[in-house]
PDB file of C-alpha atoms in Angstrom:
ATOM      1  CA  MET A  44     -73.110 -32.960 -18.908  1.00  0.00           C
ATOM      2  CA  THR A  45     -73.403 -36.021 -16.736  1.00  0.00           C
ATOM      3  CA  GLU A  46     -70.415 -37.442 -14.440  1.00  0.00           C
ATOM      4  CA  GLN A  47     -68.683 -39.336 -16.590  1.00  0.00           C
ATOM      5  CA  ALA A  48     -68.171 -37.067 -19.326  1.00  0.00           C
ATOM      6  CA  ALA A  49     -66.580 -33.711 -16.779  1.00  0.00           C
ATOM      7  CA  ILE A  50     -63.854 -36.789 -15.315  1.00  0.00           C
ATOM      8  CA  ASP A  51     -63.301 -37.200 -18.732  1.00  0.00           C
ATOM      9  CA  ALA A  52     -63.112 -33.926 -19.555  1.00  0.00           C
ATOM     10  CA  GLU A  53     -60.848 -33.032 -16.970  1.00  0.00           C
ATOM     11  CA  ILE A  54     -58.598 -36.103 -17.449  1.00  0.00           C
ATOM     12  CA  ALA A  55     -59.101 -35.271 -21.071  1.00  0.00           C
ATOM     13  CA  ALA A  56     -56.998 -31.243 -20.086  1.00  0.00           C
ATOM     14  CA  ALA A  57     -54.896 -32.854 -17.703  1.00  0.00           C
ATOM     15  CA  GLU A  58     -53.175 -35.096 -20.211  1.00  0.00           C
ATOM     16  CA  PRO A  59     -49.511 -34.175 -21.387  1.00  0.00           C
ATOM     17  CA  ASN A  60     -48.546 -33.275 -25.222  1.00  0.00           C
ATOM     18  CA  GLY A  61     -46.158 -36.174 -26.531  1.00  0.00           C
ATOM     19  CA  GLN A  62     -45.948 -37.352 -23.338  1.00  0.00           C
ATOM     20  CA  PRO A  63     -46.317 -40.745 -21.957  1.00  0.00           C
ATOM     21  CA  HIS A  64     -46.816 -40.038 -18.686  1.00  0.00           C
ATOM     22  CA  PRO A  65     -48.330 -36.040 -17.610  1.00  0.00           C
ATOM     23  CA  ALA A  66     -47.064 -33.849 -14.710  1.00  0.00           C
ATOM     24  CA  ARG A  67     -46.303 -34.584 -11.069  1.00  0.00           C
ATOM     25  CA  ASP A  68     -48.999 -32.325 -10.138  1.00  0.00           C
ATOM     26  CA  TYR A  69     -51.960 -34.434 -12.282  1.00  0.00           C
ATOM     27  CA  ARG A  70     -54.395 -32.116 -11.624  1.00  0.00           C
ATOM     28  CA  PRO A  71     -57.097 -35.395 -11.480  1.00  0.00           C
ATOM     29  CA  TYR A  72     -55.461 -36.926  -8.649  1.00  0.00           C
ATOM     30  CA  ARG A  73     -56.176 -33.811  -6.743  1.00  0.00           C
ATOM     31  CA  SER A  74     -54.455 -34.914  -3.404  1.00  0.00           C
ATOM     32  CA  THR A  75     -51.062 -34.174  -6.255  1.00  0.00           C
ATOM     33  CA  ALA A  76     -51.405 -30.924  -5.380  1.00  0.00           C
ATOM     34  CA  LEU A  77     -49.999 -31.478  -1.698  1.00  0.00           C
ATOM     35  CA  ARG A  78     -47.664 -34.152  -2.435  1.00  0.00           C
ATOM     36  CA  HIS A  79     -45.756 -33.328  -5.349  1.00  0.00           C
ATOM     37  CA  PRO A  80     -42.355 -31.986  -5.314  1.00  0.00           C
ATOM     38  CA  GLU A  81     -42.366 -28.036  -5.520  1.00  0.00           C
ATOM     39  CA  GLN A  82     -38.041 -28.097  -5.740  1.00  0.00           C
ATOM     40  CA  SER A  83     -35.103 -28.489  -7.487  1.00  0.00           C
ATOM     41  CA  LEU A  84     -33.255 -31.875  -6.576  1.00  0.00           C
ATOM     42  CA  VAL A  85     -30.632 -31.701  -3.557  1.00  0.00           C
ATOM     43  CA  VAL A  86     -27.516 -32.822  -4.859  1.00  0.00           C
ATOM     44  CA  VAL A  87     -25.650 -34.655  -2.783  1.00  0.00           C
ATOM     45  CA  LYS A  88     -22.063 -34.941  -1.951  1.00  0.00           C
ATOM     46  CA  ASP A  89     -21.321 -37.403   0.095  1.00  0.00           C
ATOM     47  CA  PRO A  90     -23.513 -41.253  -1.130  1.00  0.00           C
ATOM     48  CA  GLU A  91     -23.689 -42.750   1.714  1.00  0.00           C
ATOM     49  CA  ALA A  92     -25.800 -39.707   3.688  1.00  0.00           C
ATOM     50  CA  VAL A  93     -28.705 -41.481   1.655  1.00  0.00           C
ATOM     51  CA  GLU A  94     -28.123 -44.923   1.969  1.00  0.00           C
ATOM     52  CA  LEU A  95     -26.027 -45.703  -1.248  1.00  0.00           C
ATOM     53  CA  THR A  96     -24.635 -49.343   0.731  1.00  0.00           C
ATOM     54  CA  GLY A  97     -27.463 -50.759   0.361  1.00  0.00           C
ATOM     55  CA  PRO A  98     -30.808 -51.413   2.509  1.00  0.00           C
ATOM     56  CA  VAL A  99     -30.268 -53.538   5.840  1.00  0.00           C
ATOM     57  CA  PHE A 100     -31.613 -56.593   5.711  1.00  0.00           C
ATOM     58  CA  GLY A 101     -30.450 -60.344   4.508  1.00  0.00           C
ATOM     59  CA  VAL A 102     -31.841 -63.506   4.260  1.00  0.00           C
ATOM     60  CA  THR A 103     -32.956 -64.948   6.924  1.00  0.00           C
ATOM     61  CA  ASP A 104     -34.907 -61.840   7.680  1.00  0.00           C
ATOM     62  CA  VAL A 105     -37.262 -62.779   5.221  1.00  0.00           C
ATOM     63  CA  THR A 106     -39.234 -66.044   5.860  1.00  0.00           C
ATOM     64  CA  ASP A 107     -42.068 -67.657   4.565  1.00  0.00           C
ATOM     65  CA  LEU A 108     -44.490 -66.481   6.630  1.00  0.00           C
ATOM     66  CA  ASP A 109     -43.889 -63.181   5.482  1.00  0.00           C
ATOM     67  CA  ALA A 110     -45.246 -64.140   2.064  1.00  0.00           C
ATOM     68  CA  ASP A 111     -48.354 -65.593   3.486  1.00  0.00           C
ATOM     69  CA  LEU A 112     -51.099 -62.989   3.650  1.00  0.00           C
ATOM     70  CA  THR A 113     -53.552 -65.406   5.148  1.00  0.00           C
ATOM     71  CA  ARG A 114     -51.292 -66.983   7.667  1.00  0.00           C
ATOM     72  CA  GLN A 115     -49.892 -64.580  10.275  1.00  0.00           C
ATOM     73  CA  HIS A 116     -52.685 -64.699  12.306  1.00  0.00           C
ATOM     74  CA  SER A 117     -54.599 -67.096  14.562  1.00  0.00           C
ATOM     75  CA  GLY A 118     -57.448 -67.227  12.274  1.00  0.00           C
ATOM     76  CA  GLU A 119     -58.687 -67.467   8.404  1.00  0.00           C
ATOM     77  CA  PRO A 120     -59.122 -64.287   6.413  1.00  0.00           C
ATOM     78  CA  LEU A 121     -62.694 -63.644   5.214  1.00  0.00           C
ATOM     79  CA  GLY A 122     -62.469 -63.652   1.371  1.00  0.00           C
ATOM     80  CA  GLU A 123     -61.452 -65.649  -2.312  1.00  0.00           C
ATOM     81  CA  ARG A 124     -57.943 -66.237  -1.098  1.00  0.00           C
ATOM     82  CA  ILE A 125     -55.580 -65.536  -4.859  1.00  0.00           C
ATOM     83  CA  THR A 126     -51.403 -66.465  -5.374  1.00  0.00           C
ATOM     84  CA  VAL A 127     -50.319 -63.829  -6.662  1.00  0.00           C
ATOM     85  CA  THR A 128     -46.659 -64.680  -8.931  1.00  0.00           C
ATOM     86  CA  GLY A 129     -44.009 -62.805 -11.069  1.00  0.00           C
ATOM     87  CA  ARG A 130     -41.025 -62.455 -12.430  1.00  0.00           C
ATOM     88  CA  VAL A 131     -38.868 -59.420 -11.246  1.00  0.00           C
ATOM     89  CA  THR A 132     -36.616 -59.049 -14.889  1.00  0.00           C
ATOM     90  CA  ASP A 133     -34.488 -56.089 -15.734  1.00  0.00           C
ATOM     91  CA  ARG A 134     -34.961 -53.723 -19.168  1.00  0.00           C
ATOM     92  CA  HIS A 135     -33.097 -57.046 -21.276  1.00  0.00           C
ATOM     93  CA  ASN A 136     -35.361 -59.952 -19.385  1.00  0.00           C
ATOM     94  CA  GLN A 137     -32.543 -61.157 -17.436  1.00  0.00           C
ATOM     95  CA  PRO A 138     -33.962 -62.083 -13.642  1.00  0.00           C
ATOM     96  CA  VAL A 139     -32.825 -59.842 -10.821  1.00  0.00           C
ATOM     97  CA  ARG A 140     -32.244 -62.317  -8.300  1.00  0.00           C
ATOM     98  CA  GLY A 141     -32.278 -60.959  -4.904  1.00  0.00           C
ATOM     99  CA  GLN A 142     -35.184 -58.796  -4.565  1.00  0.00           C
ATOM    100  CA  LEU A 143     -36.862 -57.350  -1.862  1.00  0.00           C
ATOM    101  CA  VAL A 144     -40.595 -57.402  -2.796  1.00  0.00           C
ATOM    102  CA  GLU A 145     -42.667 -55.781  -0.907  1.00  0.00           C
ATOM    103  CA  ILE A 146     -46.915 -55.650  -1.134  1.00  0.00           C
ATOM    104  CA  TRP A 147     -50.049 -53.732   0.813  1.00  0.00           C
ATOM    105  CA  GLN A 148     -53.089 -54.272   0.585  1.00  0.00           C
ATOM    106  CA  ALA A 149     -57.530 -53.393   1.719  1.00  0.00           C
ATOM    107  CA  ASN A 150     -59.405 -56.098   3.138  1.00  0.00           C
ATOM    108  CA  ALA A 151     -62.029 -58.090   1.635  1.00  0.00           C
ATOM    109  CA  SER A 152     -63.894 -54.976   2.441  1.00  0.00           C
ATOM    110  CA  GLY A 153     -62.051 -52.379   0.850  1.00  0.00           C
ATOM    111  CA  ARG A 154     -60.622 -51.636   4.199  1.00  0.00           C
ATOM    112  CA  TYR A 155     -56.532 -51.086   5.503  1.00  0.00           C
ATOM    113  CA  ALA A 156     -55.639 -52.109   8.701  1.00  0.00           C
ATOM    114  CA  HIS A 157     -55.112 -48.698   9.203  1.00  0.00           C
ATOM    115  CA  LEU A 158     -55.840 -45.661  12.075  1.00  0.00           C
ATOM    116  CA  ARG A 159     -56.576 -43.190   8.992  1.00  0.00           C
ATOM    117  CA  ASP A 160     -58.910 -45.105   7.320  1.00  0.00           C
ATOM    118  CA  GLN A 161     -62.390 -45.267   8.686  1.00  0.00           C
ATOM    119  CA  HIS A 162     -64.415 -45.582   5.858  1.00  0.00           C
ATOM    120  CA  PRO A 163     -67.192 -48.062   7.557  1.00  0.00           C
ATOM    121  CA  ALA A 164     -66.348 -51.853   6.150  1.00  0.00           C
ATOM    122  CA  PRO A 165     -66.084 -54.168   8.429  1.00  0.00           C
ATOM    123  CA  ILE A 166     -61.923 -54.798   9.667  1.00  0.00           C
ATOM    124  CA  ASP A 167     -60.396 -57.735   9.420  1.00  0.00           C
ATOM    125  CA  ALA A 168     -58.761 -58.906  12.385  1.00  0.00           C
ATOM    126  CA  ASN A 169     -56.894 -61.555  10.336  1.00  0.00           C
ATOM    127  CA  PHE A 170     -56.072 -59.265   7.936  1.00  0.00           C
ATOM    128  CA  THR A 171     -52.701 -56.914   7.747  1.00  0.00           C
ATOM    129  CA  GLY A 172     -53.084 -57.033   4.278  1.00  0.00           C
ATOM    130  CA  ALA A 173     -49.103 -56.815   4.423  1.00  0.00           C
ATOM    131  CA  GLY A 174     -46.470 -59.037   3.239  1.00  0.00           C
ATOM    132  CA  ARG A 175     -42.630 -59.525   1.631  1.00  0.00           C
ATOM    133  CA  CYS A 176     -40.489 -62.048  -0.102  1.00  0.00           C
ATOM    134  CA  LEU A 177     -36.990 -61.828  -1.417  1.00  0.00           C
ATOM    135  CA  THR A 178     -37.191 -62.965  -5.662  1.00  0.00           C
ATOM    136  CA  ASP A 179     -35.412 -66.074  -6.666  1.00  0.00           C
ATOM    137  CA  ASP A 180     -32.360 -66.698  -8.844  1.00  0.00           C
ATOM    138  CA  LEU A 181     -34.564 -66.210 -11.741  1.00  0.00           C
ATOM    139  CA  GLY A 182     -36.723 -63.439 -10.553  1.00  0.00           C
ATOM    140  CA  ASN A 183     -39.360 -65.127  -9.059  1.00  0.00           C
ATOM    141  CA  TYR A 184     -41.624 -64.054  -6.399  1.00  0.00           C
ATOM    142  CA  THR A 185     -44.768 -65.200  -4.863  1.00  0.00           C
ATOM    143  CA  PHE A 186     -47.549 -64.407  -2.094  1.00  0.00           C
ATOM    144  CA  THR A 187     -50.412 -65.240  -0.935  1.00  0.00           C
ATOM    145  CA  THR A 188     -53.209 -63.376  -0.228  1.00  0.00           C
ATOM    146  CA  ILE A 189     -56.705 -62.534  -0.513  1.00  0.00           C
ATOM    147  CA  ARG A 190     -57.884 -60.709  -2.889  1.00  0.00           C
ATOM    148  CA  PRO A 191     -58.829 -56.647  -1.818  1.00  0.00           C
ATOM    149  CA  GLY A 192     -61.929 -54.934  -2.189  1.00  0.00           C
ATOM    150  CA  ALA A 193     -63.003 -51.446  -4.063  1.00  0.00           C
ATOM    151  CA  TYR A 194     -63.010 -48.628  -1.536  1.00  0.00           C
ATOM    152  CA  PRO A 195     -64.000 -45.203  -1.480  1.00  0.00           C
ATOM    153  CA  TRP A 196     -61.163 -41.992  -1.991  1.00  0.00           C
ATOM    154  CA  ARG A 197     -62.911 -39.147  -2.122  1.00  0.00           C
ATOM    155  CA  ASN A 198     -61.061 -37.516  -4.676  1.00  0.00           C
ATOM    156  CA  HIS A 199     -64.239 -36.093  -6.954  1.00  0.00           C
ATOM    157  CA  HIS A 200     -67.947 -37.170  -6.999  1.00  0.00           C
ATOM    158  CA  ASN A 201     -68.810 -41.184  -5.360  1.00  0.00           C
ATOM    159  CA  ALA A 202     -64.826 -41.798  -6.084  1.00  0.00           C
ATOM    160  CA  TRP A 203     -64.248 -45.552  -5.415  1.00  0.00           C
ATOM    161  CA  ARG A 204     -60.970 -46.799  -6.646  1.00  0.00           C
ATOM    162  CA  PRO A 205     -60.280 -50.320  -8.095  1.00  0.00           C
ATOM    163  CA  ALA A 206     -59.639 -53.554  -6.218  1.00  0.00           C
ATOM    164  CA  HIS A 207     -55.290 -53.197  -6.191  1.00  0.00           C
ATOM    165  CA  ILE A 208     -52.263 -54.126  -4.941  1.00  0.00           C
ATOM    166  CA  HIS A 209     -50.150 -51.825  -3.929  1.00  0.00           C
ATOM    167  CA  PHE A 210     -45.890 -53.337  -4.903  1.00  0.00           C
ATOM    168  CA  SER A 211     -42.448 -52.087  -3.692  1.00  0.00           C
ATOM    169  CA  LEU A 212     -39.404 -53.308  -4.714  1.00  0.00           C
ATOM    170  CA  PHE A 213     -35.754 -52.211  -3.408  1.00  0.00           C
ATOM    171  CA  GLY A 214     -32.770 -52.591  -5.994  1.00  0.00           C
ATOM    172  CA  THR A 215     -29.841 -52.853  -4.163  1.00  0.00           C
ATOM    173  CA  ALA A 216     -29.803 -49.332  -2.115  1.00  0.00           C
ATOM    174  CA  PHE A 217     -32.414 -47.378  -0.559  1.00  0.00           C
ATOM    175  CA  THR A 218     -32.408 -45.157  -3.332  1.00  0.00           C
ATOM    176  CA  GLU A 219     -33.686 -47.177  -5.437  1.00  0.00           C
ATOM    177  CA  ARG A 220     -37.464 -48.149  -4.352  1.00  0.00           C
ATOM    178  CA  LEU A 221     -40.124 -48.129  -6.591  1.00  0.00           C
ATOM    179  CA  ILE A 222     -43.401 -48.273  -5.905  1.00  0.00           C
ATOM    180  CA  THR A 223     -46.023 -49.320  -7.793  1.00  0.00           C
ATOM    181  CA  GLN A 224     -49.463 -51.236  -8.455  1.00  0.00           C
ATOM    182  CA  MET A 225     -50.659 -54.104  -9.503  1.00  0.00           C
ATOM    183  CA  TYR A 226     -54.790 -54.548 -10.467  1.00  0.00           C
ATOM    184  CA  PHE A 227     -57.269 -57.085 -11.456  1.00  0.00           C
ATOM    185  CA  PRO A 228     -58.621 -57.913 -15.230  1.00  0.00           C
ATOM    186  CA  GLY A 229     -62.332 -56.746 -15.807  1.00  0.00           C
ATOM    187  CA  ASP A 230     -62.883 -54.476 -13.096  1.00  0.00           C
ATOM    188  CA  PRO A 231     -65.553 -51.443 -13.809  1.00  0.00           C
ATOM    189  CA  LEU A 232     -63.496 -49.487 -12.076  1.00  0.00           C
ATOM    190  CA  PHE A 233     -61.111 -48.541 -14.210  1.00  0.00           C
ATOM    191  CA  ARG A 234     -62.366 -45.479 -16.868  1.00  0.00           C
ATOM    192  CA  TYR A 235     -63.532 -43.590 -13.210  1.00  0.00           C
ATOM    193  CA  ASP A 236     -59.700 -43.933 -10.966  1.00  0.00           C
ATOM    194  CA  PRO A 237     -58.038 -40.824 -12.446  1.00  0.00           C
ATOM    195  CA  ILE A 238     -54.792 -42.561 -11.188  1.00  0.00           C
ATOM    196  CA  LEU A 239     -54.414 -45.347 -13.628  1.00  0.00           C
ATOM    197  CA  GLN A 240     -56.494 -43.408 -15.774  1.00  0.00           C
ATOM    198  CA  SER A 241     -53.105 -40.400 -15.319  1.00  0.00           C
ATOM    199  CA  VAL A 242     -51.058 -43.515 -17.619  1.00  0.00           C
ATOM    200  CA  THR A 243     -51.784 -42.209 -20.814  1.00  0.00           C
ATOM    201  CA  ASP A 244     -50.391 -45.225 -23.274  1.00  0.00           C
ATOM    202  CA  PRO A 245     -52.474 -47.873 -22.473  1.00  0.00           C
ATOM    203  CA  ALA A 246     -49.911 -50.803 -23.313  1.00  0.00           C
ATOM    204  CA  ALA A 247     -48.307 -48.455 -19.479  1.00  0.00           C
ATOM    205  CA  ARG A 248     -51.551 -49.030 -18.636  1.00  0.00           C
ATOM    206  CA  GLU A 249     -52.294 -53.269 -19.650  1.00  0.00           C
ATOM    207  CA  ARG A 250     -48.917 -54.358 -17.659  1.00  0.00           C
ATOM    208  CA  LEU A 251     -50.503 -51.967 -14.213  1.00  0.00           C
ATOM    209  CA  VAL A 252     -52.981 -54.845 -14.372  1.00  0.00           C
ATOM    210  CA  ALA A 253     -52.474 -58.620 -13.469  1.00  0.00           C
ATOM    211  CA  ALA A 254     -53.876 -61.700 -15.827  1.00  0.00           C
ATOM    212  CA  TYR A 255     -55.442 -64.460 -14.816  1.00  0.00           C
ATOM    213  CA  ASP A 256     -53.406 -68.544 -15.062  1.00  0.00           C
ATOM    214  CA  HIS A 257     -55.597 -71.068 -15.161  1.00  0.00           C
ATOM    215  CA  ASP A 258     -52.940 -73.025 -15.026  1.00  0.00           C
ATOM    216  CA  LEU A 259     -50.787 -71.054 -11.193  1.00  0.00           C
ATOM    217  CA  SER A 260     -54.424 -71.459  -8.829  1.00  0.00           C
ATOM    218  CA  ARG A 261     -54.266 -74.276  -7.022  1.00  0.00           C
ATOM    219  CA  PRO A 262     -57.330 -76.681  -6.777  1.00  0.00           C
ATOM    220  CA  GLU A 263     -59.867 -76.304  -4.062  1.00  0.00           C
ATOM    221  CA  TRP A 264     -57.388 -73.521  -2.295  1.00  0.00           C
ATOM    222  CA  SER A 265     -56.586 -70.175  -4.595  1.00  0.00           C
ATOM    223  CA  LEU A 266     -57.181 -68.001  -8.063  1.00  0.00           C
ATOM    224  CA  GLY A 267     -53.727 -67.321  -9.024  1.00  0.00           C
ATOM    225  CA  TYR A 268     -52.526 -64.595 -10.886  1.00  0.00           C
ATOM    226  CA  ARG A 269     -49.826 -63.361 -12.372  1.00  0.00           C
ATOM    227  CA  PHE A 270     -47.948 -59.339 -12.456  1.00  0.00           C
ATOM    228  CA  ASP A 271     -44.394 -59.850 -14.008  1.00  0.00           C
ATOM    229  CA  ILE A 272     -42.486 -56.656 -13.709  1.00  0.00           C
ATOM    230  CA  VAL A 273     -39.697 -55.462 -15.307  1.00  0.00           C
ATOM    231  CA  LEU A 274     -37.874 -52.645 -13.966  1.00  0.00           C
ATOM    232  CA  ASP A 275     -36.766 -50.577 -16.654  1.00  0.00           C
ATOM    233  CA  GLY A 276     -36.689 -49.914 -19.726  1.00  0.00           C
ATOM    234  CA  PRO A 277     -39.587 -49.110 -23.277  1.00  0.00           C
ATOM    235  CA  GLN A 278     -40.949 -52.035 -21.753  1.00  0.00           C
ATOM    236  CA  ALA A 279     -41.062 -50.800 -17.587  1.00  0.00           C
ATOM    237  CA  THR A 280     -43.829 -50.899 -15.386  1.00  0.00           C
ATOM    238  CA  ARG A 281     -45.518 -47.983 -14.675  1.00  0.00           C
ATOM    239  CA  THR A 282     -43.548 -46.855 -11.356  1.00  0.00           C
ATOM    240  CA  GLU A 283     -45.541 -43.886  -8.935  1.00  0.00           C
ATOM    241  CA  ASP A 284     -42.045 -42.037  -9.002  1.00  0.00           C
ATOM    242  CA  ALA A 285     -42.427 -42.232 -13.251  1.00  0.00           C
ATOM    243  CA  GLN A 286     -42.554 -39.070 -14.463  1.00  0.00           C
TER     244      GLN A 286
END
């Protein structure tokens, strides 16, 4: 059996019967064995104890510089500059205004600015890989950043993660935080990635892939990608706590 056939067989064996998403202890994504919750949810009697009063940030805490990951240091980061924009909506296609959107990612070489990332790829002193912004009245957000590189992750033999950007979205409270990942179209690593393949509905998996939008590309500056996010309903963007 080839390496890919073995990966395909393991993914197929772990797929749920009639469910859009596998269990939290999804065997092909091996670290879920250590990360997934094993106990029942705790009933909280005092909602204030879990910060239901709302995120502790305001409009003045988020600046335009936060949304441009290429301007956060004294020099230019290396790599392909991109603009990522989209609209955050609810199930009725209504805009979600004032939503805190945060992103984090690897640099163009596929390395995070984190002490735990020690794989032998170059560190970019001019790229930290973290940004944030607030959605406007139409639910729109925009980031300027660098297209991230693929990186090894030791989940299985010759395991490489496709290029991706992590997204975090807050609702009206910290307990409403959702986390997902945005991928780039046409990546040959899709079929080898158990995390993306854990979304067994092809349509839902496709919604995690940004679309190249030439109208969003900026002449002599950046390529444009659109990544719309739906927070709930049948067309919702898959998130990491989805089941």
